[in-house]
Short mmCIF file of C-alpha atoms in Angstrom, two decimals:
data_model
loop_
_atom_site.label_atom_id
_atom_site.label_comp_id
_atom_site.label_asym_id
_atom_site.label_seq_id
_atom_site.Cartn_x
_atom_site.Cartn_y
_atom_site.Cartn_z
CA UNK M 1 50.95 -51.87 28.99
CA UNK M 2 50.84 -53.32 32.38
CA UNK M 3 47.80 -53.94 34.47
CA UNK M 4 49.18 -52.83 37.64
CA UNK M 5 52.17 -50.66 38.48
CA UNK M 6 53.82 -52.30 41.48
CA UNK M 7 54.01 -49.59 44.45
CA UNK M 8 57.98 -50.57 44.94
CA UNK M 9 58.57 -49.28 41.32
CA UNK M 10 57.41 -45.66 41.98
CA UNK M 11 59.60 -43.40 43.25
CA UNK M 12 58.78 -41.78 46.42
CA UNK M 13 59.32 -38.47 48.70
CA UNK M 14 59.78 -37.96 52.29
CA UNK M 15 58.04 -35.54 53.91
CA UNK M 16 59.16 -33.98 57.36
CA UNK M 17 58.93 -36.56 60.10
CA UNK M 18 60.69 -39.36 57.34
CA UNK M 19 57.24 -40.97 56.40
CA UNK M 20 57.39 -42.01 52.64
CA UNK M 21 54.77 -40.55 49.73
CA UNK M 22 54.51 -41.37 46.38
CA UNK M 23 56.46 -39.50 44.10
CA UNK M 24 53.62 -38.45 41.50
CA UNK M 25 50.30 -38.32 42.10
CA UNK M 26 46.98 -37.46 40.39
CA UNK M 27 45.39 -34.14 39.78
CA UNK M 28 41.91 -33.80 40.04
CA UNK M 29 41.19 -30.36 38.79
CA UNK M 30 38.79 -30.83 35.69
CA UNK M 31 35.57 -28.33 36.77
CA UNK M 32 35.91 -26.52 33.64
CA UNK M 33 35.95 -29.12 31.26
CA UNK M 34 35.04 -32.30 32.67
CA UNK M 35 32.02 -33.35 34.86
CA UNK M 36 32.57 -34.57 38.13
CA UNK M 37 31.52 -38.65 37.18
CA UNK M 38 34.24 -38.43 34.35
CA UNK M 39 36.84 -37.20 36.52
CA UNK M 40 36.00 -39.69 39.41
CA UNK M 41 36.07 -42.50 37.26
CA UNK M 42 39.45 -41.55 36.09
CA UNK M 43 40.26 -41.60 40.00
CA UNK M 44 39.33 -45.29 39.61
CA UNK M 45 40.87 -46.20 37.35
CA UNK M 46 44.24 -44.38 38.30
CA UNK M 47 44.07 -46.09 41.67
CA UNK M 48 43.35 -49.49 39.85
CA UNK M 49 46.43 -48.89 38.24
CA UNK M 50 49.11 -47.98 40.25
CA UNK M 51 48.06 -44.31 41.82
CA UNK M 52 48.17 -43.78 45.78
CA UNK M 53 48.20 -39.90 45.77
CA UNK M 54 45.14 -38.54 44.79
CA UNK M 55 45.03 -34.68 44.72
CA UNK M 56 41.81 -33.33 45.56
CA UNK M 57 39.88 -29.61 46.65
CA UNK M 58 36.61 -28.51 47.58
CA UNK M 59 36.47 -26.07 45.02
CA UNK M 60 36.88 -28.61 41.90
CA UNK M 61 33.26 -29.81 42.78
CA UNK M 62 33.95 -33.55 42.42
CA UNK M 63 35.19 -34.71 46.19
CA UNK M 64 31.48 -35.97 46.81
CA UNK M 65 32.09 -38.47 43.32
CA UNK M 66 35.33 -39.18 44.50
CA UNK M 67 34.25 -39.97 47.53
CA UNK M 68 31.93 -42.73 45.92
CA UNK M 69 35.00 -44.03 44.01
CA UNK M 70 36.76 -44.49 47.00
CA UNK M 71 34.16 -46.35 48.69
CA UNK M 72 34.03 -48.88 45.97
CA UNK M 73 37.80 -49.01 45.84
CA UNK M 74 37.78 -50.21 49.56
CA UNK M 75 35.12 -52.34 49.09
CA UNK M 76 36.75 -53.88 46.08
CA UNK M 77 40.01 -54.36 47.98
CA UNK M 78 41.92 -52.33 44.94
CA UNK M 79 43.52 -50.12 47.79
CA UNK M 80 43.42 -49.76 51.67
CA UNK M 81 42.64 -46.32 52.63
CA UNK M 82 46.23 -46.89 54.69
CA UNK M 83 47.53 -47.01 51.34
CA UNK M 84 46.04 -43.86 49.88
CA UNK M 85 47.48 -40.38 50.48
CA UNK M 86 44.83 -38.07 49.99
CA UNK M 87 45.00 -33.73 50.15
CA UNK M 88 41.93 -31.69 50.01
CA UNK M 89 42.00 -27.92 50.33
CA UNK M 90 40.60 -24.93 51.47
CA UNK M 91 38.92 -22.88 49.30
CA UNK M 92 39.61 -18.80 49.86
CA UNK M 93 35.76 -18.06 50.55
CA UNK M 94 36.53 -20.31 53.66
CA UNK M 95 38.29 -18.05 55.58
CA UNK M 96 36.86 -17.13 58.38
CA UNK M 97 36.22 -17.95 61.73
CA UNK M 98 35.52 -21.23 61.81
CA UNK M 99 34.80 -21.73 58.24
CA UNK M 100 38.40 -23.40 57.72
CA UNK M 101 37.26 -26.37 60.33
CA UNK M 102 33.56 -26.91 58.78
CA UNK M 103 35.33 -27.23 55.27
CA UNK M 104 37.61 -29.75 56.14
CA UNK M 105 34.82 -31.56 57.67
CA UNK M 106 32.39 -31.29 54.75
CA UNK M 107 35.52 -32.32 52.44
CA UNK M 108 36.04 -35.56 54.68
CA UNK M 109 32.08 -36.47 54.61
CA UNK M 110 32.42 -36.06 50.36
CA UNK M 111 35.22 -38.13 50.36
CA UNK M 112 33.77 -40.50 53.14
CA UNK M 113 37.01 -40.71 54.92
CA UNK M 114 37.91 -39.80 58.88
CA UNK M 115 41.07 -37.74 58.20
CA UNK M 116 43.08 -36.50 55.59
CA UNK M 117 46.73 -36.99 55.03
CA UNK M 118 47.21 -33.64 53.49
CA UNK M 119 45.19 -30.33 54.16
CA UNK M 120 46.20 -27.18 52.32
CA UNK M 121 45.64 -23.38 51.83
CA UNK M 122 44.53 -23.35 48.70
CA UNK M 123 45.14 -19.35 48.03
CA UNK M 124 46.75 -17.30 50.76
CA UNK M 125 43.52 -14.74 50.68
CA UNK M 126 40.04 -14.89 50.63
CA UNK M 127 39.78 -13.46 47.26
CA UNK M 128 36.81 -15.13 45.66
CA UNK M 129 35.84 -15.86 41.89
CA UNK M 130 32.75 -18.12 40.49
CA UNK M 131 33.89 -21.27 39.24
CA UNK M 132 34.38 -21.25 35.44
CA UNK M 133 34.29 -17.04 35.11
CA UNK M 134 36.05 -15.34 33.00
CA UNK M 135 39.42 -13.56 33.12
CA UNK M 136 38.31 -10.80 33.76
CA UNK M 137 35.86 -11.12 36.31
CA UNK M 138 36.54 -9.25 39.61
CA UNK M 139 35.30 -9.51 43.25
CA UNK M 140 34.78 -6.04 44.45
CA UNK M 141 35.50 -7.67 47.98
CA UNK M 142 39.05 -8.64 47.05
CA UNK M 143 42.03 -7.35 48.90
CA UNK M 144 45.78 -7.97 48.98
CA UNK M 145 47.29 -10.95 51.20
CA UNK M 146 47.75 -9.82 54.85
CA UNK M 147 49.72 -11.92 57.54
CA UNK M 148 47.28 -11.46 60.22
CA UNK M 149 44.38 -13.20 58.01
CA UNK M 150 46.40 -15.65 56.83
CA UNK M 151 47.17 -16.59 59.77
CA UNK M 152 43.50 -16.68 61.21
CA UNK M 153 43.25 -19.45 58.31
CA UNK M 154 46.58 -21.59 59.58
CA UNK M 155 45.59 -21.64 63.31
CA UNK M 156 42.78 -23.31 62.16
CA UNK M 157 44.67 -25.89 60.42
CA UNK M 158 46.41 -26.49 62.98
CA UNK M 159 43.67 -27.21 65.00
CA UNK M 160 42.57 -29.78 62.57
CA UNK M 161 46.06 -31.44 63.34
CA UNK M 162 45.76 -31.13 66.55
CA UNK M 163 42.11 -32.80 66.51
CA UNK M 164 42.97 -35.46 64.49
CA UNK M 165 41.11 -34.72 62.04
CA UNK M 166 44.28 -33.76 59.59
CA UNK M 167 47.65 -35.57 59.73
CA UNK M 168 49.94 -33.17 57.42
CA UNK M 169 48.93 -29.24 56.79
CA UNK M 170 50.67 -27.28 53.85
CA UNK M 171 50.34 -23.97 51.91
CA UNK M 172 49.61 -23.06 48.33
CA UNK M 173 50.29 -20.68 45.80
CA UNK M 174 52.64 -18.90 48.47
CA UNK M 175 55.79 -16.58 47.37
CA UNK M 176 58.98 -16.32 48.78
CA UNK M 177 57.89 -13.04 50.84
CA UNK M 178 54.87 -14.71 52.01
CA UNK M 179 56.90 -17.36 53.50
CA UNK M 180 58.96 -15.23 54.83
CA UNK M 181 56.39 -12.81 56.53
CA UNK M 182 54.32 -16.11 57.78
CA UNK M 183 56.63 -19.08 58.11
CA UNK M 184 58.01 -17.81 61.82
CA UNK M 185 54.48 -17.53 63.07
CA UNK M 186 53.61 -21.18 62.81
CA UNK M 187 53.37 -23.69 65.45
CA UNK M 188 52.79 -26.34 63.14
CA UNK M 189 55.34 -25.69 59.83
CA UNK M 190 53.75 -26.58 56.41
CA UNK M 191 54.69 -30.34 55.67
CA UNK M 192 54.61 -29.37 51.55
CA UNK M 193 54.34 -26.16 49.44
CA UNK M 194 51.86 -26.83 45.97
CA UNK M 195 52.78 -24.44 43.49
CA UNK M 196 53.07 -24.18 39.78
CA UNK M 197 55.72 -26.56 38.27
CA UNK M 198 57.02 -26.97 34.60
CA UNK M 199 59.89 -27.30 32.71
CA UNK M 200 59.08 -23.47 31.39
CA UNK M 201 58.34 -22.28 34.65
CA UNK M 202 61.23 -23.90 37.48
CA UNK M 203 60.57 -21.16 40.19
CA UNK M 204 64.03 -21.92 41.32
CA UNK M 205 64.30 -19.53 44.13
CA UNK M 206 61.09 -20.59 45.59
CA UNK M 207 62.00 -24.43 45.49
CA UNK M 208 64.96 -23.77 46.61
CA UNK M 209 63.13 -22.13 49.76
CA UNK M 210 61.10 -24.61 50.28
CA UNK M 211 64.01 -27.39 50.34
CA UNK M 212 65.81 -25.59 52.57
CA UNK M 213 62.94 -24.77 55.16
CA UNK M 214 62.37 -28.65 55.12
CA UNK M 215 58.80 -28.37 52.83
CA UNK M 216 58.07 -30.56 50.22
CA UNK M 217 57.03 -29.20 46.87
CA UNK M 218 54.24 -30.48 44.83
CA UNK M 219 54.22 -29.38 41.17
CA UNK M 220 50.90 -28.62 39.46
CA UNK M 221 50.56 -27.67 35.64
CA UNK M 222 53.68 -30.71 35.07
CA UNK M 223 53.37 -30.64 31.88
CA UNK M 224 52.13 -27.22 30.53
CA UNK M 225 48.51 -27.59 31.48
CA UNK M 226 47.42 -27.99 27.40
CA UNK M 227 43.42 -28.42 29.15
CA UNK M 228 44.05 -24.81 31.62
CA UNK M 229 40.73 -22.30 31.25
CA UNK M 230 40.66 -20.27 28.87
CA UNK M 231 41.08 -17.36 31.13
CA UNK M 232 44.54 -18.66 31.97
CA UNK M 233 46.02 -18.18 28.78
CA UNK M 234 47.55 -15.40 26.87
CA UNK M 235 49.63 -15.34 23.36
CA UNK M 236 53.32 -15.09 25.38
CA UNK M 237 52.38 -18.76 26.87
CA UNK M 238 55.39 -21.26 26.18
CA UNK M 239 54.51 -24.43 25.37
CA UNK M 240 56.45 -26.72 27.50
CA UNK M 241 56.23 -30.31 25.50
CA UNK M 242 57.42 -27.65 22.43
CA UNK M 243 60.80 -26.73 24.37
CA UNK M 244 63.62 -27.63 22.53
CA UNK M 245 65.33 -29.33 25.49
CA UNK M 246 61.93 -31.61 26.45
CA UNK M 247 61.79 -32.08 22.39
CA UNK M 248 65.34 -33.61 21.82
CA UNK M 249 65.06 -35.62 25.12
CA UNK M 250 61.81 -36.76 23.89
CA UNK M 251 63.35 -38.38 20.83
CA UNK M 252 66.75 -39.83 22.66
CA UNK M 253 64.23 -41.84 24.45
CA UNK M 254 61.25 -42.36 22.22
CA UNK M 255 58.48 -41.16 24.77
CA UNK M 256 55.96 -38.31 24.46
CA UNK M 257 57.43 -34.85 25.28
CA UNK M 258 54.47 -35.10 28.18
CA UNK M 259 56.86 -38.00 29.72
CA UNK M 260 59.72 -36.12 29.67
CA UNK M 261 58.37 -33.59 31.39
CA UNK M 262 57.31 -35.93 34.21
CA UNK M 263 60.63 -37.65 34.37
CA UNK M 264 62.00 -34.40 35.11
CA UNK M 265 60.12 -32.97 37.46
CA UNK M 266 60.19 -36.52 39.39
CA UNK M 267 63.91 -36.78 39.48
CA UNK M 268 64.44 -33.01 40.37
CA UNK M 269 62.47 -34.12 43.90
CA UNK M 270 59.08 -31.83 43.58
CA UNK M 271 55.86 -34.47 42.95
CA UNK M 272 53.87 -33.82 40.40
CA UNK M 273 50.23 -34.19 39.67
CA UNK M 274 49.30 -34.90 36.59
CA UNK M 275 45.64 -34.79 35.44
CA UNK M 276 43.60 -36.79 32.89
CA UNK M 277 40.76 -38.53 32.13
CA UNK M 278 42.08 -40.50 29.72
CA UNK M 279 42.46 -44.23 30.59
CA UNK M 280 46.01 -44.46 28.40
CA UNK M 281 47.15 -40.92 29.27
CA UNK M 282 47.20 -41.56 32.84
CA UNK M 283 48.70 -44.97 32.84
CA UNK M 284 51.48 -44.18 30.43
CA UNK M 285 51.99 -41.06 32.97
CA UNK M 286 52.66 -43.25 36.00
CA UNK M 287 54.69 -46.00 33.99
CA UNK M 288 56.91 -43.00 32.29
CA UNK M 289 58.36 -42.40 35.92
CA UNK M 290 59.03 -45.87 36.81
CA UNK M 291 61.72 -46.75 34.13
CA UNK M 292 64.34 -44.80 31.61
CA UNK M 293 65.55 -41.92 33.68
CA UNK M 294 66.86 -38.71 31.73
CA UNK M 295 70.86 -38.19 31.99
CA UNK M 296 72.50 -35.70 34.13
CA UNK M 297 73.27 -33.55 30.71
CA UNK M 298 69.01 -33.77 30.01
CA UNK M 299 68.54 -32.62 33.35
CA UNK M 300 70.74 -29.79 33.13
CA UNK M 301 69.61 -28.88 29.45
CA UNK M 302 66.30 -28.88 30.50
CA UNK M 303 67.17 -26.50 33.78
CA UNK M 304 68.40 -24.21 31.24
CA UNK M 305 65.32 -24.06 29.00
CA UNK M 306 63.64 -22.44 31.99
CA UNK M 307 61.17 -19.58 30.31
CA UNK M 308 60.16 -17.99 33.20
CA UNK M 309 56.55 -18.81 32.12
CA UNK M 310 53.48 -18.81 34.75
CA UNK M 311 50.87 -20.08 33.28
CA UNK M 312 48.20 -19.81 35.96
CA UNK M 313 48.39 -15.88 36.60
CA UNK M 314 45.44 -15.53 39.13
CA UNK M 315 44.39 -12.53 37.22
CA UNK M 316 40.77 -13.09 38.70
CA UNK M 317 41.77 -12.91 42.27
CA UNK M 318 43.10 -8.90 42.30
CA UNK M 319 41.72 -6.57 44.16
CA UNK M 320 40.96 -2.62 43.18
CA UNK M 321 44.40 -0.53 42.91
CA UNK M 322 46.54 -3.62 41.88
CA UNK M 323 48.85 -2.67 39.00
CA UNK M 324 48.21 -6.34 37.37
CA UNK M 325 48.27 -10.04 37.97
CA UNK M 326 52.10 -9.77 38.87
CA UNK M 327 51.16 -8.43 42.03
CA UNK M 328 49.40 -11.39 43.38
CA UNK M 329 53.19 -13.03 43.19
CA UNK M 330 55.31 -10.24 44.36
CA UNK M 331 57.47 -10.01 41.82
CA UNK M 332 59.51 -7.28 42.76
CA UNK M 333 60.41 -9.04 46.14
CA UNK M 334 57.99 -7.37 48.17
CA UNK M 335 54.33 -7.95 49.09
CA UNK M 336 52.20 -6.03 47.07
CA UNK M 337 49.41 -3.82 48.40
CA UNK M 338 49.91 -4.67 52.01
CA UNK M 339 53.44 -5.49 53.48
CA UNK M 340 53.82 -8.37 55.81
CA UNK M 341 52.87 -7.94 59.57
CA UNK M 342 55.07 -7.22 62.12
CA UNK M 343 55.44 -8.02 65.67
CA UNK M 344 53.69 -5.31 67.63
CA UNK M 345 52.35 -3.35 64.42
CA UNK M 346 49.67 -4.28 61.76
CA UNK M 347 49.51 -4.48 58.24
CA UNK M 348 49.94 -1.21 56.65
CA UNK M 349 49.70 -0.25 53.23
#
């Protein structure tokens, strides 16, 4: 395998405003199996590779690490920080007044940088869990999503826009009734939408959404999330790389289902973030992308196969009265709990 991916090989996305990203990036989520020095050497070695988007977040308790990587990747000349694209996020017990701002700066002192290309809500509430708990751990304090907090949290971000401090601001783990509720509030629109992304799980009304409000998606879980916590996982999970459409793709072309994955989610325009500590994983991840694109007839097999499978339920985040984790993603077209707020009224229940 090659040493170095060349940059013009990797396909790229535009976000609003026509400046180019890469088209797949890394994932740095690892906090409940991996230490922080295993997955920030993995950052170093992804970046020594090929990698310019490196997906970070307060809450994975490695920024300070990665921060040190990136230090010695400047000094090393492996990458300009010009070069990097780099997204850190708000955690949801960083809410409040304030709190949003001092976050961002305590992210950007970690990762010893001046400003970040990409800041997002991480959750769109405050509801809190422990990092590592179990499934069924609850926070007594945690409520449904309400418009008026939510957007306590995004005036702040755009205040870290307008400081400087933040070049692109984006939302997380949003629905389409979310958008809807918050969206014509903004002054500054979200720049990209990360949600959960996987050939068993397409979420084709919400990425549809989001490519017609002008908001770039950015997959997570691309290829089924085999390493997700334990409290993520339940007996109905599909397995994507087990699909019958990623299988038989898998063998026209001789690749790992995992690539096949990948090449689909990069040529159906979302970018997705792959994560591994493992040297060969994460190279053959990048070079999958850059070469041996699936047919029009995989694509649309694939589109098919869609299972309707979340994998990342947020079952730890509901608050007393909810009828289950399907609540935290409206799935009945409405927001649960607490409807959206409306000019001149408040939230209600």
């Amino acid at each position: 395998m090659e040493q170095t991916i060349e940059q013009s090989r990797i396909p790229k996305r535009t976000l609003p405003g026509g400046e180019q990203i890469p088209g797949m990036g890394l994932g740095t989520f690892g906090s409940d199996k991996y230490g922080a020095d295993a997955v920030s050497q993995a950052v170093y070695g992804a970046i020594k590779y090929g990698y310019r988007l490196i997906d970070c977040a307060s809450v994975y308790q490695n920024e300070a690490q990665i921060g040190q990587v990136l230090k010695r990747v400047f000094a090393e000349g492996a990458a300009t920080r010009e070069e990097l694209f780099i997204t850190s996020k708000v955690w949801n017990d960083k809410h409040g007044a304030g709190e949003v701002i001092a976050s961002c700066k305590e992210s950007l002192r970690d990762l010893g940088i001046s400003q970040m290309d990409l800041y997002l809500v991480h959750w769109p509430f405050p509801n809190y869990h422990a990092p590592g708990c179990g499934g069924d751990s609850r926070n007594p304090d945690s409520r449904p999503f309400s418009t008026e907090e939510f957007m306590t949290v995004w005036r702040q971000c755009e205040k870290l826009v307008d400081d400087g401090l933040v070049r692109y601001i984006g939302m997380s783990n949003m629905t389409v009734p979310k958008l809807e509720a918050v969206l014509p509030l903004c002054r500054i629109s979200p720049a990209a939408l990360e949600m959960e992304l996987h050939p068993s799980f397409q979420q084709p009304e919400l990425f549809a959404y989001a490519a017609v409000h002008d908001i770039l998606p950015i997959g997570y879980c691309p290829i089924g999330s085999p390493s997700r916590p334990e409290r993520d996982r339940t007996a109905q999970d599909v397995v994507d790389m087990e699909l019958p459409s990623v299988v038989q793709a898998a063998r026209a072309h001789q690749v790992h289902p995992a690539a096949i994955c990948l090449k689909w989610a990069v040529q159906r325009g979302q970018i997705p973030i792959p994560f591994s500590v493992k040297e060969e994983q994460y190279r053959a991840n990048l070079q999958c992308i850059t070469c041996d694109p699936l047919t029009d007839a995989e694509m649309e097999a694939i589109r098919k196969d869609d299972r309707g499978c979340r994998l990342v339920k947020g079952q730890v985040f509901l608050w007393e009265g909810a009828r289950g984790w399907e609540d935290l993603w409206d799935e009945d077209g409405r927001i649960a709990g607490r409807y959206a707020f409306q000019s001149g009224g408040a939230d209600h229940e």
